Amino acid sequence: MKTANKTVTATMLVKDALQKAKHFAEYNIFTFLNEEGALKKAAEIDARIARGEEVGKLAGVPYALKDNFLSPEGQTTASAHILEGYVSPVTATVVEKLESEGAIMIGRTNLDAFAHGSSTENSYFGPTHNAHDFERVAGGSSGGSAVAVALDIVEFATGTDTGGSIRQPASFNGVYGLKPTYGANSRYGVVAMASSLDCIGFSTKTPDDMDLLMSITAGQDPKDMTTLPDFYNIAAPPTRTVTRIGVIKDFDNDAVDAEIREALSRKCELLKSKGYEIVELDMPALKYALAAYYIIQPAEVASNLSRYDGVRYGFRSERAQDLEGLYNNTRGEGFMPENKRRIMIGNFVLSSGFYDAYFLKAAKARTLIVQEYAEAFQKCDFILTPVSPNPAFKLGEKVNDPVAMYLEDLMSVSLNLAGVPGLAVPAGKTRDGRSLGLQLVGPRRSDKSLIEFAKELQDENDL
Ligand code: GLN
């Protein structure tokens, strides 16, 4: 990562990033450009460097912030109308940690409203375009973040991954995307989607950058009781000796695009030639992952989104005559259709007549999936799978078909249900030039080893 020094100043780095952001304006990557704030911070950092002070590991490094991270710089909208005008009084822990090392936020990136989606088309501000094919989707929900990195506007961008939102856009745009172990990074100050699944991670250009960022942000946070004691930075690197790579038999079928299957077998051959053993895994419970996810996740969404009432945050409907009307009109006008769909499904699966049939069953399926991953990691060290069934699709192709959009998440959501880490790595291109990605999956707390493994394969990752 290029940090600032006396010759290449933070101001130069920030100006360059802002200029690139403007150059790519038609991609609709940013919901807010932090020109004034970023230049002010850059000047402060330059002054500190001039005084010979130690600034930090990310001195003057421009980065992009997914617009569901709270900070007082700009509005935090989560790309939803209902949060328009909301300026947060708090700063997310991850933002605090990055900035205490000298990183500078140059803009907030577009996402599917409240991170509900797989293409960034559910954004109130319109879709973000794919970095390598303007007619295609960026992936989602962290589409803006992945494209900002892929187009080399910033060195890294933050993301949230509840069911693939960092990994899938990373693979659609040819960058690295990490969904860490649940609880590795603090969720404090991040707009909640589904709290038992939400993970905070990054899009980067290299595994080394990912390593650096995780070493800065991972660790226990008193403001988020689900954070884990610092397993990432322990002195002796917890590197596992990786010898066996699992591939999931159940994912090798017609539902997966032929070019993705080819990329997977290419990678397996490469690994074999390097002496790794490829282990075939039977993971029958994974077929329930998508259904379980689309019950558990909306249930938690329905609860988390109940706080947006037109009183406490952002937008308030003008049409409200009384309190009931204030709630109804604000929520009716402020949420996107996909947000409303999830609120309705969530309340349905939690309702007294249906709780046992839906939510409880999904919770049981989740336990099976957790157990299945634990058993799989007895047989192999890491698992290699596709990130999504297909590479980037056309804008407009799936946006009116929620089930087709949900199927995008077939291979990503089981990791969130099980709490295990997954790293999307670039895996070459399709014949028509679209980015391909694969994901490396490890047991809980193996994030560091997963990244080390990707570093080892770095030169061949993009084959
Ligand atoms: N595509 C998934 C969904 O729509 C994942 C979203 C996410 O990870 N935030 O729920």
XYZ file of C-alpha atoms and ligand atoms in Angstrom:
473
model
C 0.000 0.000 0.000
C 1.367 3.404 -0.959
C 1.657 5.535 2.178
C 2.500 9.227 2.338
C 5.977 10.572 2.969
C 7.770 13.864 2.508
C 7.973 13.542 -1.278
C 4.690 11.795 -2.048
C 2.448 13.693 0.319
C -0.945 12.733 1.693
C -2.374 15.743 -0.136
C -1.051 14.389 -3.417
C -2.477 10.927 -2.730
C -5.873 12.324 -1.751
C -6.046 14.726 -4.704
C -5.184 11.902 -7.059
C -7.904 9.660 -5.591
C -10.514 12.433 -5.734
C -9.614 13.203 -9.296
C -9.992 9.537 -10.296
C -13.313 9.368 -8.443
C -14.569 12.282 -10.547
C -13.159 10.790 -13.715
C -15.255 7.657 -13.143
C -18.361 9.587 -12.031
C -20.612 7.805 -14.557
C -19.995 4.488 -12.766
C -22.036 5.872 -9.851
C -19.631 4.538 -7.245
C -19.942 7.226 -4.589
C -22.912 8.592 -2.681
C -20.707 11.334 -1.216
C -17.244 12.707 -2.004
C -15.399 13.905 1.044
C -13.343 16.572 -0.712
C -13.079 19.165 1.988
C -12.715 16.763 4.886
C -10.185 14.526 3.140
C -7.965 17.411 2.038
C -8.051 18.878 5.528
C -6.962 15.574 7.039
C -4.272 15.169 4.397
C -2.851 18.604 5.261
C -2.773 17.645 8.950
C -0.973 14.400 8.169
C 1.520 16.190 5.929
C 2.233 18.658 8.723
C 2.867 15.777 11.113
C 5.167 14.064 8.614
C 7.033 17.359 8.113
C 7.547 17.551 11.890
C 9.027 14.058 11.787
C 6.149 12.472 13.710
C 5.150 8.851 13.312
C 1.737 8.950 11.612
C 0.764 5.302 11.346
C 0.668 2.267 9.130
C -1.863 3.832 6.768
C -0.399 7.338 6.673
C -2.331 9.332 4.094
C -3.805 6.271 2.385
C -7.096 7.217 0.681
C -9.910 4.749 1.208
C -13.612 4.438 0.435
C -16.234 3.789 3.088
C -19.329 1.762 2.327
C -22.208 4.088 3.071
C -23.526 1.967 5.922
C -20.625 2.833 8.240
C -21.407 5.647 10.647
C -19.137 8.645 10.949
C -19.812 12.359 11.172
C -18.248 12.911 7.747
C -21.124 13.224 5.279
C -24.530 11.628 5.667
C -24.768 7.925 6.427
C -27.647 6.867 4.188
C -27.131 3.118 3.612
C -28.292 4.171 0.098
C -31.837 4.392 1.429
C -34.211 7.355 1.142
C -35.325 6.844 4.743
C -31.837 7.743 6.016
C -31.328 10.752 3.771
C -30.170 13.724 5.786
C -28.859 11.595 8.635
C -25.492 12.749 9.963
C -24.235 10.380 12.605
C -22.911 11.592 15.936
C -20.902 8.378 16.367
C -17.980 6.862 14.515
C -17.769 3.153 13.750
C -14.964 1.391 15.624
C -13.434 0.138 12.370
C -13.350 3.689 10.998
C -11.714 4.923 14.204
C -9.061 2.226 14.007
C -8.285 2.862 10.330
C -8.079 6.603 10.809
C -5.953 6.357 13.917
C -3.368 4.789 11.587
C -3.661 7.730 9.192
C -6.131 6.437 6.563
C -8.259 9.117 4.886
C -11.848 8.543 3.736
C -12.328 10.166 0.335
C -15.910 9.097 -0.202
C -18.849 6.926 0.756
C -19.744 4.121 -1.597
C -23.051 3.047 -3.062
C -24.815 -0.166 -1.942
C -28.151 -1.892 -2.230
C -30.328 -0.005 0.254
C -29.589 -1.405 3.741
C -27.321 -3.951 2.006
C -30.326 -5.922 0.720
C -29.285 -7.258 -2.638
C -26.618 -8.754 -4.865
C -26.203 -6.150 -7.593
C -26.309 -2.625 -6.064
C -29.432 -2.044 -8.158
C -31.600 -1.742 -5.047
C -29.918 1.546 -4.188
C -32.085 4.661 -3.921
C -29.299 6.424 -5.827
C -29.326 4.061 -8.820
C -26.992 1.197 -9.698
C -23.197 1.147 -9.745
C -21.649 -0.162 -12.960
C -19.207 -3.044 -13.203
C -15.548 -1.971 -13.394
C -14.845 -4.061 -16.492
C -18.167 -3.988 -18.351
C -20.330 -0.898 -18.082
C -23.497 -2.770 -19.118
C -23.174 -5.193 -16.227
C -23.821 -5.056 -12.484
C -21.169 -4.318 -9.908
C -22.466 -7.111 -7.695
C -23.690 -6.309 -4.248
C -24.376 -5.141 -1.844
C -20.847 -3.644 -1.511
C -20.786 -2.869 -5.257
C -19.467 0.675 -4.933
C -16.610 -0.465 -2.694
C -15.449 -3.245 -5.022
C -15.571 -1.005 -8.097
C -13.713 1.813 -6.306
C -10.847 -0.616 -5.672
C -11.029 -2.345 -9.066
C -10.795 0.995 -10.901
C -7.830 1.887 -8.712
C -9.489 4.966 -7.242
C -8.544 3.911 -3.723
C -6.198 1.387 -2.163
C -8.971 -0.299 -0.211
C -12.624 0.017 0.708
C -14.687 -1.195 3.631
C -17.581 -3.591 3.194
C -20.177 -5.558 5.092
C -20.963 -9.181 4.358
C -24.183 -10.671 5.690
C -24.569 -13.196 2.906
C -21.852 -12.552 0.333
C -21.885 -8.775 -0.018
C -18.112 -8.367 0.074
C -17.119 -11.573 -1.729
C -19.542 -11.527 -4.649
C -18.825 -7.954 -5.824
C -15.104 -8.624 -5.298
C -15.338 -11.601 -7.659
C -17.455 -9.625 -10.169
C -14.739 -6.960 -10.366
C -11.518 -8.940 -9.987
C -10.383 -7.860 -6.509
C -9.884 -9.559 -3.139
C -12.786 -9.535 -0.691
C -12.690 -10.866 2.849
C -15.627 -11.873 4.995
C -13.821 -12.501 8.279
C -14.825 -14.889 11.051
C -18.008 -13.621 12.719
C -16.911 -11.267 15.486
C -13.401 -10.607 14.138
C -14.120 -6.937 13.440
C -16.412 -4.790 15.531
C -19.890 -4.113 14.159
C -20.226 -1.040 16.351
C -21.318 1.932 14.275
C -22.353 -0.074 11.236
C -25.998 -0.007 10.116
C -27.300 -3.395 11.216
C -28.744 -5.729 8.616
C -28.984 -9.178 10.259
C -26.985 -9.054 13.455
C -26.110 -12.746 13.806
C -24.739 -12.815 10.252
C -23.202 -9.345 9.687
C -19.424 -9.272 9.238
C -17.197 -6.292 8.579
C -14.415 -6.680 6.032
C -12.586 -5.156 3.088
C -12.027 -5.088 -0.663
C -8.341 -4.855 -1.581
C -6.013 -5.311 -4.523
C -3.687 -7.737 -2.736
C -3.763 -10.259 0.123
C -0.915 -8.307 1.764
C -3.154 -5.260 2.035
C -5.911 -7.429 3.512
C -3.465 -8.745 6.091
C -2.383 -5.247 7.055
C -5.963 -4.019 7.409
C -7.053 -7.000 9.498
C -4.042 -6.592 11.764
C -5.267 -3.053 12.434
C -9.005 -3.611 12.818
C -9.534 -7.096 14.276
C -9.973 -7.519 17.990
C -12.278 -7.190 20.935
C -14.360 -4.040 21.248
C -16.222 -3.271 24.454
C -18.907 -1.637 22.289
C -19.685 -4.910 20.472
C -20.147 -7.872 22.784
C -19.863 -10.358 19.914
C -16.276 -9.391 19.092
C -13.641 -12.031 19.706
C -10.497 -11.670 21.764
C -7.656 -10.798 19.467
C -6.874 -13.995 17.614
C -5.545 -12.211 14.556
C -2.510 -10.534 16.000
C -1.172 -13.118 18.394
C 2.622 -13.152 18.335
C 3.135 -16.617 16.900
C 1.304 -16.610 13.582
C -1.428 -19.213 13.778
C -0.470 -20.573 10.405
C -1.803 -24.020 9.809
C 0.198 -26.321 7.662
C -2.049 -26.440 4.675
C -1.873 -29.717 2.789
C -5.456 -30.669 1.952
C -7.923 -28.533 0.006
C -11.559 -29.549 -0.029
C -13.929 -29.072 -2.935
C -17.650 -29.420 -2.399
C -19.147 -32.061 -4.676
C -22.638 -30.623 -4.264
C -21.575 -27.396 -6.028
C -20.316 -29.104 -9.162
C -23.495 -29.089 -11.179
C -25.372 -27.353 -13.975
C -26.523 -24.575 -11.670
C -22.954 -23.262 -11.835
C -21.696 -21.431 -14.920
C -19.360 -23.583 -17.043
C -16.554 -21.014 -16.984
C -16.636 -20.860 -13.188
C -16.426 -24.655 -13.019
C -13.476 -24.511 -15.418
C -11.766 -21.897 -13.229
C -12.277 -24.152 -10.226
C -10.799 -27.209 -11.928
C -7.884 -25.112 -13.253
C -7.152 -24.023 -9.724
C -7.421 -27.587 -8.415
C -4.937 -28.795 -11.041
C -2.581 -25.999 -10.078
C -2.850 -26.909 -6.412
C -2.255 -30.580 -7.193
C 0.844 -29.688 -9.191
C 2.109 -27.841 -6.132
C 1.651 -30.941 -4.004
C -1.653 -30.208 -2.326
C -4.140 -32.998 -1.930
C -7.635 -32.293 -3.256
C -10.342 -33.788 -1.057
C -13.903 -34.186 -2.294
C -16.462 -33.213 0.307
C -20.047 -34.292 0.682
C -21.904 -31.459 2.354
C -25.585 -32.301 1.910
C -26.867 -29.768 4.464
C -25.577 -26.907 2.305
C -28.590 -27.280 0.066
C -30.652 -25.844 2.919
C -28.381 -22.845 3.379
C -30.130 -20.460 1.022
C -33.609 -21.266 2.349
C -32.416 -21.010 5.966
C -30.672 -17.724 5.205
C -33.753 -16.196 3.571
C -35.721 -16.942 6.761
C -33.190 -16.032 9.459
C -31.897 -12.936 7.684
C -35.298 -11.261 7.029
C -36.371 -12.105 10.568
C -33.415 -10.129 11.905
C -33.871 -7.419 9.268
C -37.500 -6.905 10.310
C -36.360 -6.318 13.854
C -33.402 -4.078 12.975
C -35.377 -1.895 10.561
C -38.172 -1.269 13.045
C -36.178 1.646 14.474
C -36.696 3.805 11.370
C -39.873 5.584 12.317
C -39.491 9.095 10.920
C -38.773 10.449 14.397
C -35.227 9.497 15.187
C -33.340 9.273 11.899
C -33.181 10.992 8.531
C -36.248 11.360 6.341
C -39.772 12.124 7.600
C -42.826 12.002 5.336
C -44.554 15.322 4.716
C -47.886 13.548 4.375
C -48.145 12.506 8.005
C -51.277 13.745 9.817
C -50.966 11.750 13.037
C -48.478 9.399 14.712
C -49.678 6.260 12.948
C -49.577 8.121 9.631
C -46.081 9.373 10.408
C -44.814 5.818 10.803
C -46.711 4.414 7.859
C -45.986 7.150 5.366
C -42.342 7.536 6.348
C -41.703 3.798 6.091
C -43.853 3.476 2.980
C -42.002 6.229 1.148
C -38.581 5.755 2.702
C -37.861 2.051 2.183
C -37.072 0.439 -1.162
C -39.363 -2.414 -2.341
C -36.717 -5.004 -1.415
C -36.500 -3.609 2.134
C -40.268 -3.911 2.476
C -40.250 -7.446 1.098
C -37.784 -8.485 3.783
C -39.697 -6.751 6.568
C -42.839 -8.600 5.506
C -41.140 -11.994 5.171
C -39.349 -11.460 8.479
C -42.519 -10.650 10.383
C -44.293 -13.558 8.735
C -41.698 -16.182 9.683
C -41.629 -14.882 13.254
C -45.397 -14.724 13.657
C -46.941 -17.070 16.226
C -48.627 -19.396 13.731
C -45.553 -19.856 11.576
C -42.568 -19.560 13.897
C -42.146 -23.325 14.378
C -42.637 -24.109 10.698
C -40.158 -21.518 9.438
C -37.844 -19.806 11.900
C -37.272 -22.768 14.182
C -36.663 -25.118 11.241
C -34.209 -22.653 9.712
C -32.390 -22.375 13.044
C -32.069 -26.184 13.103
C -30.762 -26.218 9.530
C -28.222 -23.609 10.595
C -26.966 -25.918 13.341
C -26.593 -28.724 10.801
C -24.566 -26.429 8.549
C -22.301 -25.423 11.438
C -21.699 -29.108 12.191
C -21.101 -29.928 8.563
C -18.369 -27.313 8.257
C -16.768 -28.585 11.479
C -16.714 -32.114 10.041
C -15.390 -30.883 6.686
C -12.457 -29.212 8.404
C -11.518 -32.565 9.930
C -10.966 -33.817 6.389
C -9.279 -30.769 4.852
C -7.552 -27.541 5.865
C -9.350 -25.106 3.574
C -12.197 -25.381 1.114
C -12.184 -23.880 -2.370
C -15.568 -23.044 -3.923
C -17.173 -20.674 -6.398
C -18.356 -17.392 -4.882
C -21.529 -17.238 -6.950
C -23.180 -19.414 -9.594
C -22.333 -16.946 -12.387
C -20.077 -14.016 -13.241
C -21.461 -10.451 -13.514
C -24.867 -10.357 -15.190
C -26.511 -7.550 -17.164
C -27.998 -4.524 -15.428
C -31.757 -5.033 -15.228
C -31.536 -8.776 -15.835
C -32.581 -9.926 -12.361
C -33.747 -6.856 -10.531
C -37.428 -7.587 -11.023
C -37.091 -11.239 -10.087
C -36.280 -11.477 -6.380
C -35.863 -15.257 -6.411
C -33.320 -15.100 -9.269
C -31.460 -12.443 -7.273
C -31.556 -14.551 -4.088
C -30.085 -17.501 -6.023
C -26.959 -15.373 -6.523
C -26.206 -16.077 -2.870
C -26.263 -19.871 -3.180
C -22.580 -20.361 -2.364
C -21.933 -17.445 -0.068
C -24.567 -17.533 2.668
C -23.582 -20.814 4.338
C -20.362 -19.158 5.564
C -22.338 -16.451 7.323
C -24.671 -19.023 8.855
C -21.654 -20.942 10.165
C -19.604 -17.871 11.127
C -16.555 -19.090 9.191
C -14.238 -16.823 7.164
C -14.137 -16.670 3.372
C -11.714 -14.871 1.096
C -12.730 -14.152 -2.492
C -9.682 -14.269 -4.743
C -9.489 -13.304 -8.418
C -9.477 -16.313 -10.748
C -8.960 -14.990 -14.251
C -11.523 -13.883 -16.793
C -14.343 -15.330 -18.837
C -13.867 -15.550 -22.593
C -15.832 -12.304 -22.947
C -13.603 -10.515 -20.452
C -15.626 -10.654 -17.224
C -13.855 -11.173 -13.911
C -14.015 -14.564 -12.256
C -13.521 -15.236 -8.587
C -13.257 -18.194 -6.251
C -13.464 -18.287 -2.490
C -11.186 -19.891 0.044
C -13.033 -20.957 3.170
C -11.421 -21.797 6.496
C -12.486 -22.803 9.996
C -13.441 -20.099 12.473
C -10.463 -17.928 13.452
C -8.306 -19.126 10.547
C -8.474 -15.712 8.834
C -4.757 -15.056 9.118
C -3.803 -18.443 7.670
C -6.358 -18.022 4.910
C -4.763 -14.739 3.887
C -1.260 -16.243 4.150
C -2.361 -19.058 1.866
C -3.696 -16.549 -0.675
C -0.349 -14.727 -0.494
C 1.467 -17.926 -1.304
C -0.657 -18.396 -4.398
C -0.669 -14.700 -5.226
C 1.067 -14.932 -8.584
C -1.208 -17.716 -9.719
C -4.426 -16.484 -8.105
C -5.489 -14.637 -11.182
C -5.120 -17.567 -13.556
N -27.174 -10.749 -1.313
C -27.462 -11.036 0.047
C -28.777 -10.461 0.444
O -29.367 -9.817 -0.336
C -26.352 -10.584 0.924
C -26.407 -9.194 1.337
C -25.274 -8.848 2.255
O -24.330 -9.626 2.447
N -25.386 -7.676 2.842
O -29.218 -10.664 1.513
